[in-house]
Amino acid sequence: MRAPVHVFETEGTGMPEKDTATPRRRRLGQQLRKLREATGMTGAQVAKPLDWSAAKVSRIENGLTLPSEDDVAALVAAYGGDKPVLSQILRLRRDAAQKGWWERYGDSLPAGFRAFLEVEAEAEELRNWEPTVLPGLLQTEDYARVLMGHLAQPILQAPKTWLQDRVEVRVRRQQTRLHTSTPLRFRAVFEESLLRRDVGGPAVMLDQMESLVATSELDHVDIRIISTSTLLPVTTGPFVHFSFPDFPDLVYLEDLDGSRFMEDPEVVFKYERAFGHLAEAALDPLASRQLIKDAAAYWQGRVPARNGNVSQ
C-alpha cells in the first residue's frame, strides 16, 4: 500500500507542504521506470555507476523530482535507449518543465498551489464535495472576492494584491477548465443552505445564482444539491477527486494545517464511494437547477431598488 503523497498548501491558508508529483512529472517518471524495468535493473543498480543515490532514481520515477536533460540522457544511455527514445523522453521532460499560465502570479501563489493548478489542468474529470462554500469552479468573481477576503484576513492578514491575484486565478480556472473547447467533466455536490447563505449581499448572491443556473446547463457540468431536509449519508470535509486519462486518480484534501493529495488506491476508493453516496442523496440536476432558480428569486426580492426599497 502506498503512503499518501503530501503535495501542496491549502488555497486558503498558504501553509507550505513538500513534494509535488504533478501529472506531467508522473508521466515522465513512468516512462523512465518502464525503460529501467525492461532492462531488469533495480534503482540501486542504475544509480551506482552514475554516482547517484537510489533515492534520486526513485524520486525521478515517482515524479517528485524533475531531472535535468543531462540526467535524462544518462538514464536513457544506461538503459540502452537509442536516439529516438532519448528524443521522446526529452520531449516529456520539456513538457514537464513547461510553465503554466499561473506562473505569472509569482509569490501570490505558493509552489504548492501552483501544483494544484497543474493537476487540475491535466485532469479529465473533477468531482467536488463542498459542505460550507460553493465550489471554486462555480464561484463568480464578486462572490470569490468577498469569500476570500472574509476567510483570509483573520488568519493571514493577507495583502490586497494577494487577494486580487487569487480572485483572478479563480476566474481563469473557470475559463480554462469549464468554458473552453476541451473542458473537463465537472461534477459538484453541495448543500441547499449555501444558496441562501449571504456572501456579499443580495446583488452578489443574485449574480451568483444566475451564474450557477447558466453553468448547470453546460453538457459537461453536473450540479446536484442536497436538500436541507435530507440527512447527509457521509460526514466529511471538502474534497476534490481528480481523474486522468492515463494515470491513477488522486484526491485532494485541505484543512487549516495544510493540504495534501491522497494516491493510495484504497483511500481514493473510499472518497469515490463517499462522493457516490452524496450524489445519490442529492436531487437530480433538473431539480437542483430549480432550487437555484428559487434561490435567485429569493435574492431578487432582496436587491435594493434605486429608491432604497427592496425590489418586488
XYZ file of N, CA and C in Angstrom, residues 1 21 34 42 63 70 89 112 116 131 133 137 139 154 163 167 174 179 202 206 225 236-237 257 291 300:
78
model
N 0.844 -1.198 0.000
C 0.000 0.000 0.000
C 0.876 1.243 0.000
N 4.152 15.666 -6.964
C 4.156 14.706 -8.064
C 3.063 15.117 -9.036
N 9.583 2.385 -16.960
C 9.376 1.308 -17.935
C 10.686 0.929 -18.613
N 17.621 -2.799 -10.978
C 16.986 -2.107 -9.859
C 17.421 -0.646 -9.863
N 7.949 10.995 -9.933
C 7.519 12.336 -10.305
C 7.766 13.389 -9.257
N 20.546 16.466 -18.790
C 21.720 15.593 -18.665
C 21.365 14.328 -17.897
N 11.853 10.940 -24.604
C 11.917 11.223 -23.170
C 12.235 12.694 -22.923
N 3.059 25.134 -3.824
C 2.094 24.062 -3.646
C 0.789 24.298 -4.373
N -1.317 22.369 -7.507
C -2.739 22.059 -7.612
C -3.287 22.470 -8.975
N -19.129 21.283 1.650
C -20.194 21.436 2.642
C -20.388 22.850 3.167
N -18.970 26.137 1.443
C -18.990 27.219 0.456
C -19.231 26.612 -0.921
N -14.847 26.385 -8.720
C -15.083 26.467 -10.157
C -16.468 27.012 -10.501
N -17.831 29.678 -8.516
C -17.980 30.985 -7.880
C -17.822 32.131 -8.879
N -8.688 37.073 9.020
C -8.493 36.713 10.424
C -7.259 35.869 10.682
N -5.050 39.013 -2.479
C -6.460 38.724 -2.668
C -6.864 38.882 -4.128
N -8.291 35.937 -6.713
C -9.581 36.048 -7.389
C -9.398 35.894 -8.895
N -11.865 28.849 -14.208
C -13.155 28.571 -14.825
C -13.080 28.714 -16.339
N -15.098 26.709 -19.494
C -15.572 27.462 -20.659
C -14.500 27.462 -21.746
N -27.372 40.797 -1.332
C -28.329 40.270 -2.313
C -27.877 40.379 -3.764
N -27.507 37.227 -6.077
C -28.348 37.074 -7.268
C -27.489 36.769 -8.488
N -27.671 19.132 -5.668
C -27.799 19.818 -4.388
C -28.539 18.927 -3.396
N -17.971 14.309 6.116
C -16.578 14.534 5.739
C -16.399 15.979 5.327
N -15.182 16.445 5.400
C -14.882 17.788 4.951
C -14.844 17.850 3.437
N -4.350 23.259 8.632
C -2.926 22.953 8.737
C -2.251 22.750 7.394
N -33.996 24.501 -7.644
C -33.655 25.074 -6.340
C -32.836 26.347 -6.508
N -33.450 38.075 -5.626
C -34.002 39.150 -6.449
C -34.948 40.022 -5.623
